[in-house]
Coordinates of C-alpha atoms in Angstrom, one line a residue:
X1 CA 0.1 0.0 0.1
X2 CA 2.8 2.3 0.9
X3 CA 4.7 1.7 -2.4
X4 CA 1.7 2.4 -4.0
X5 CA 1.4 5.8 -2.5
X6 CA 4.9 6.4 -3.2
X7 CA 4.3 5.7 -7.1
X8 CA 1.2 7.8 -7.1
X9 CA 3.0 10.6 -5.3
X10 CA 6.3 10.3 -7.9
X11 CA 4.1 10.2 -10.8
X12 CA 2.1 13.5 -9.5
X13 CA 5.5 15.2 -9.0
X14 CA 6.6 14.3 -12.4
X15 CA 3.4 15.7 -13.9
X16 CA 4.1 18.7 -11.7
X17 CA 7.5 19.5 -13.0
X18 CA 6.5 18.6 -16.7
X19 CA 3.5 21.2 -16.4
X20 CA 6.1 23.9 -15.1
X21 CA 8.8 23.2 -17.7
X22 CA 6.3 23.5 -20.7
X23 CA 4.9 26.8 -19.1
X24 CA 8.5 27.9 -19.0
X25 CA 9.1 27.1 -22.5
X26 CA 6.1 28.6 -23.5
X27 CA 7.0 31.9 -21.7
X28 CA 10.3 31.9 -23.1
X29 CA 8.6 31.7 -26.7
X30 CA 6.1 34.6 -26.1
X31 CA 8.9 36.9 -25.1
X32 CA 10.9 35.9 -28.5
X33 CA 7.8 36.5 -30.4
X34 CA 7.0 39.7 -28.6
X35 CA 10.2 40.9 -29.4
X36 CA 10.3 39.9 -33.0
X37 CA 6.8 41.6 -33.5
X38 CA 8.1 44.7 -32.1
X39 CA 11.1 44.5 -34.4
X40 CA 8.8 44.0 -37.6
X41 CA 6.3 46.5 -36.4
X42 CA 3.7 43.3 -36.1
X43 CA 4.2 43.0 -40.1
X44 CA 6.2 39.8 -41.5
X45 CA 7.3 39.7 -45.0
X46 CA 5.4 36.6 -46.4
X47 CA 7.3 34.6 -48.8
X48 CA 6.6 32.3 -51.7
X49 CA 9.5 30.3 -52.9
X50 CA 10.5 32.6 -55.8
X51 CA 10.5 35.8 -53.4
X52 CA 12.3 33.8 -50.9
X53 CA 15.1 33.1 -53.5
X54 CA 15.3 36.4 -54.7
X55 CA 15.6 37.7 -50.9
X56 CA 18.4 35.4 -49.7
X57 CA 20.3 34.5 -53.1
X58 CA 23.1 37.3 -52.2
X59 CA 23.8 35.7 -49.0
X60 CA 23.8 32.3 -50.2
X61 CA 26.3 33.3 -52.9
X62 CA 28.4 35.2 -50.3
X63 CA 28.6 32.1 -48.2
X64 CA 29.6 30.2 -51.4
X65 CA 32.2 32.5 -52.1
X66 CA 33.8 32.3 -48.5
X67 CA 33.4 28.5 -47.9
X68 CA 33.0 26.7 -51.0
X69 CA 29.1 25.2 -50.3
X70 CA 27.2 26.0 -53.5
X71 CA 24.8 28.7 -53.2
X72 CA 21.9 26.3 -54.8
X73 CA 22.4 24.1 -51.7
X74 CA 22.4 26.5 -49.2
X75 CA 19.2 28.1 -51.0
X76 CA 17.4 24.5 -51.4
X77 CA 18.1 23.6 -47.8
X78 CA 16.7 26.8 -46.5
X79 CA 13.4 26.4 -48.8
X80 CA 13.0 22.9 -47.4
X81 CA 13.9 23.7 -43.9
X82 CA 11.9 26.7 -43.3
X83 CA 9.0 26.4 -45.6
X84 CA 10.5 29.2 -47.8
X85 CA 11.0 31.5 -44.8
X86 CA 7.6 30.8 -43.2
X87 CA 8.0 28.8 -40.5
X88 CA 7.9 30.2 -36.8
X89 CA 11.6 29.4 -36.4
X90 CA 12.5 31.6 -39.5
X91 CA 10.1 34.2 -38.6
X92 CA 10.5 34.5 -34.9
X93 CA 14.1 33.1 -34.2
X94 CA 15.5 34.1 -37.8
X95 CA 16.5 30.4 -37.8
X96 CA 16.3 29.2 -41.4
X97 CA 18.0 25.9 -41.2
X98 CA 16.6 24.4 -38.0
X99 CA 20.1 24.9 -36.0
X100 CA 19.8 23.6 -32.4
X101 CA 21.5 25.1 -29.2
X102 CA 24.6 23.4 -28.1
X103 CA 26.8 24.0 -24.7
X104 CA 28.8 26.9 -26.0
X105 CA 25.7 28.8 -27.6
X106 CA 25.2 32.0 -25.7
X107 CA 22.4 33.6 -27.6
X108 CA 18.7 33.3 -27.1
X109 CA 16.4 30.3 -27.3
X110 CA 13.3 29.1 -28.9
X111 CA 11.5 26.0 -28.3
X112 CA 9.9 23.6 -30.8
X113 CA 9.0 19.9 -31.0
X114 CA 11.4 18.3 -33.2
X115 CA 13.5 15.1 -32.3
X116 CA 12.2 15.4 -28.8
X117 CA 9.7 17.7 -27.2
X118 CA 10.6 21.1 -26.5
X119 CA 14.0 21.1 -28.3
X120 CA 16.0 24.0 -28.1
X121 CA 16.7 26.1 -31.4
X122 CA 19.0 29.2 -31.8
X123 CA 17.6 32.7 -32.0
X124 CA 19.5 34.9 -34.2
X125 CA 19.3 38.6 -34.7
X126 CA 19.0 38.6 -38.4
X127 CA 18.6 35.7 -41.1
X128 CA 22.0 36.6 -42.8
X129 CA 23.6 35.3 -39.2
X130 CA 21.6 32.2 -39.5
X131 CA 23.1 31.6 -43.3
X132 CA 26.6 32.1 -41.8
X133 CA 25.9 29.8 -38.9
X134 CA 24.7 27.3 -41.4
X135 CA 28.2 27.3 -43.1
X136 CA 29.8 27.1 -39.6
X137 CA 27.8 24.1 -38.8
X138 CA 29.2 22.3 -42.1
X139 CA 32.6 22.9 -41.4
X140 CA 33.6 20.0 -39.1
X141 CA 35.3 16.8 -39.7
X142 CA 32.1 14.7 -40.7
X143 CA 31.5 17.0 -43.7
X144 CA 35.2 18.0 -44.7
X145 CA 35.3 15.8 -47.6
X146 CA 32.4 18.1 -49.2
X147 CA 34.6 20.9 -49.3
X148 CA 37.0 19.3 -51.9
X149 CA 34.4 19.4 -54.2
X150 CA 34.0 22.1 -56.8
X151 CA 31.6 24.7 -55.4
X152 CA 29.3 24.4 -58.5
X153 CA 28.7 20.6 -58.0
X154 CA 25.5 20.8 -56.4
X155 CA 24.6 17.1 -57.4
X156 CA 27.8 15.6 -55.5
X157 CA 27.3 18.1 -52.4
X158 CA 23.4 16.8 -52.1
X159 CA 24.7 13.1 -52.4
X160 CA 27.5 13.8 -50.1
X161 CA 25.4 15.6 -47.2
X162 CA 23.4 12.3 -47.1
X163 CA 26.5 10.2 -46.8
X164 CA 27.7 12.3 -43.9
X165 CA 24.5 11.6 -42.3
X166 CA 23.1 15.3 -42.6
X167 CA 19.6 13.7 -42.7
X168 CA 17.9 10.4 -42.1
X169 CA 15.5 10.6 -45.1
X170 CA 17.2 8.3 -48.1
X171 CA 15.4 10.8 -50.5
X172 CA 17.1 13.9 -49.3
X173 CA 19.5 14.3 -52.1
X174 CA 16.5 13.9 -54.4
X175 CA 14.5 16.5 -52.6
X176 CA 17.5 19.0 -52.7
X177 CA 18.3 18.4 -56.4
X178 CA 14.6 18.6 -57.6
X179 CA 14.2 21.9 -55.6
X180 CA 17.6 23.2 -57.3
X181 CA 16.5 22.2 -60.7
X182 CA 12.7 23.2 -60.4
X183 CA 13.9 26.8 -59.4
X184 CA 17.1 26.8 -61.6
X185 CA 19.1 27.7 -58.3
X186 CA 22.3 26.2 -60.0
X187 CA 22.2 29.9 -62.0
X188 CA 24.1 31.2 -58.7
X189 CA 26.6 28.8 -58.4
X190 CA 29.8 29.7 -59.7
X191 CA 33.1 27.6 -60.8
X192 CA 36.6 28.9 -59.3
X193 CA 40.0 28.5 -60.8
X194 CA 42.4 26.0 -59.5
X195 CA 44.4 28.5 -58.0
X196 CA 41.4 29.7 -56.0
X197 CA 40.2 26.4 -55.3
X198 CA 43.4 25.7 -53.5
X199 CA 43.4 28.9 -51.4
X200 CA 39.7 28.3 -50.3
X201 CA 40.5 24.9 -49.6
X202 CA 43.6 25.7 -47.5
X203 CA 41.4 28.2 -45.5
X204 CA 38.5 26.1 -44.9
X205 CA 40.4 23.1 -43.9
X206 CA 42.5 25.3 -41.4
X207 CA 39.2 26.4 -39.8
X208 CA 37.6 22.7 -39.8
X209 CA 41.0 21.6 -38.1
X210 CA 40.8 24.3 -35.7
X211 CA 37.0 23.2 -35.0
X212 CA 38.1 19.5 -34.2
X213 CA 39.1 19.6 -30.6
X214 CA 35.9 22.0 -29.8
X215 CA 33.4 19.9 -32.0
X216 CA 31.5 18.4 -29.1
X217 CA 31.0 21.8 -27.6
X218 CA 30.2 23.5 -30.9
X219 CA 28.0 21.0 -32.7
X220 CA 26.4 18.7 -30.1
X221 CA 22.7 19.8 -29.1
X222 CA 22.2 20.2 -25.5
X223 CA 19.9 18.0 -23.7
X224 CA 16.4 18.5 -23.7
X225 CA 13.3 17.3 -22.2
X226 CA 12.6 13.4 -22.4
X227 CA 11.7 12.3 -26.3
X228 CA 8.0 13.4 -27.1
X229 CA 8.0 11.5 -30.3
X230 CA 8.1 8.0 -31.4
X231 CA 10.6 6.7 -34.2
X232 CA 10.0 5.9 -37.5
X233 CA 8.6 2.4 -37.8
X234 CA 10.2 -0.3 -40.2
X235 CA 7.1 0.1 -42.6
X236 CA 7.9 3.9 -43.3
X237 CA 5.0 5.1 -41.1
X238 CA 4.8 7.6 -38.1
X239 CA 2.3 7.6 -35.1
X240 CA 1.2 11.2 -34.0
X241 CA 1.9 12.2 -30.4
X242 CA 1.0 15.1 -28.3
X243 CA 2.6 18.2 -29.4
X244 CA 3.0 17.2 -33.2
X245 CA 2.0 19.3 -35.8
X246 CA 2.2 18.7 -39.3
X247 CA 5.2 21.2 -40.0
X248 CA 7.4 19.6 -37.1
X249 CA 6.6 16.2 -38.3
X250 CA 7.4 16.9 -42.0
X251 CA 10.9 18.8 -40.9
X252 CA 11.6 15.7 -38.8
X253 CA 11.5 13.4 -41.8
X254 CA 13.1 15.8 -44.2
X255 CA 9.7 16.5 -46.1
X256 CA 8.0 19.6 -46.9
X257 CA 4.3 20.1 -45.5
X258 CA 3.1 19.6 -49.1
X259 CA 5.0 16.3 -49.6
X260 CA 3.8 14.8 -46.3
X261 CA 0.4 15.6 -47.4
X262 CA 0.7 14.2 -50.8
X263 CA 2.0 10.8 -49.1
X264 CA -0.9 10.5 -47.2
X265 CA -3.6 12.0 -49.6
X266 CA -4.5 14.8 -47.2
X267 CA -6.5 17.9 -48.0
X268 CA -6.0 20.0 -44.9
X269 CA -3.0 20.4 -42.2
X270 CA -5.1 18.9 -39.3
X271 CA -3.9 15.7 -37.7
X272 CA -4.9 13.9 -34.3
X273 CA -3.6 11.7 -31.7
X274 CA -2.8 8.2 -32.8
X275 CA -3.0 8.7 -36.4
X276 CA -0.6 6.9 -38.5
X277 CA 1.2 8.9 -41.2
X278 CA 3.3 7.6 -44.1
X279 CA 6.6 9.4 -44.0
X280 CA 8.6 7.6 -46.6

């Protein structure tokens, strides 16, 4: 009897702590959203994919010339990760690539369900900072072989990102390549001379080597609350749990919302607890 009471008490404490944690994350997000609304005069620029490309092609080209990542790859990843700049993360946190908090992150945080419930994401002062951090995120040992590629070889970059484990979705390279070719993003990629390539590689590999001792702190997401999502099943389906949205499910499996809806023959964004969705 006593043991039963202890279990009930423990369960009540856990529920209380969970509730407190959820309120804390919600309060934090409201503060971030309030600041973002103030900075944007309560009027966010709404993008379609073409206007998103026009807005951010310049910074993608800058990052390509500095680091060697094809501008087409950066733009395609931004389109897929941020819903062409219309996701909450992009609007409120200026985070276009879903980059999470790490132990060395000293900026503000924004919480969203992703791999786990209330995952911590970085808040940037502007989108340009997000694009720059995306380049820094790739400058580590596991992706180092990609920087030996030509900076206009988007197909090899797309395949290489999958090989390096950037995404779990086996169709991720196809998603990137299809997006690049649909919107002709390859027009922003530029070739480089052998001399320019060697100089760029020397600079980038020096930075990658300097990062290696600090990679755990620089690139490993911080611990977050216990998992709130079940893993993908062997048959390629996912079961909806509390806190899920169509957007975060699509992002988790490297799909767009439209692709997820198409896979499941859905006409609305509505989902319900226990619903089984095809994700591949």
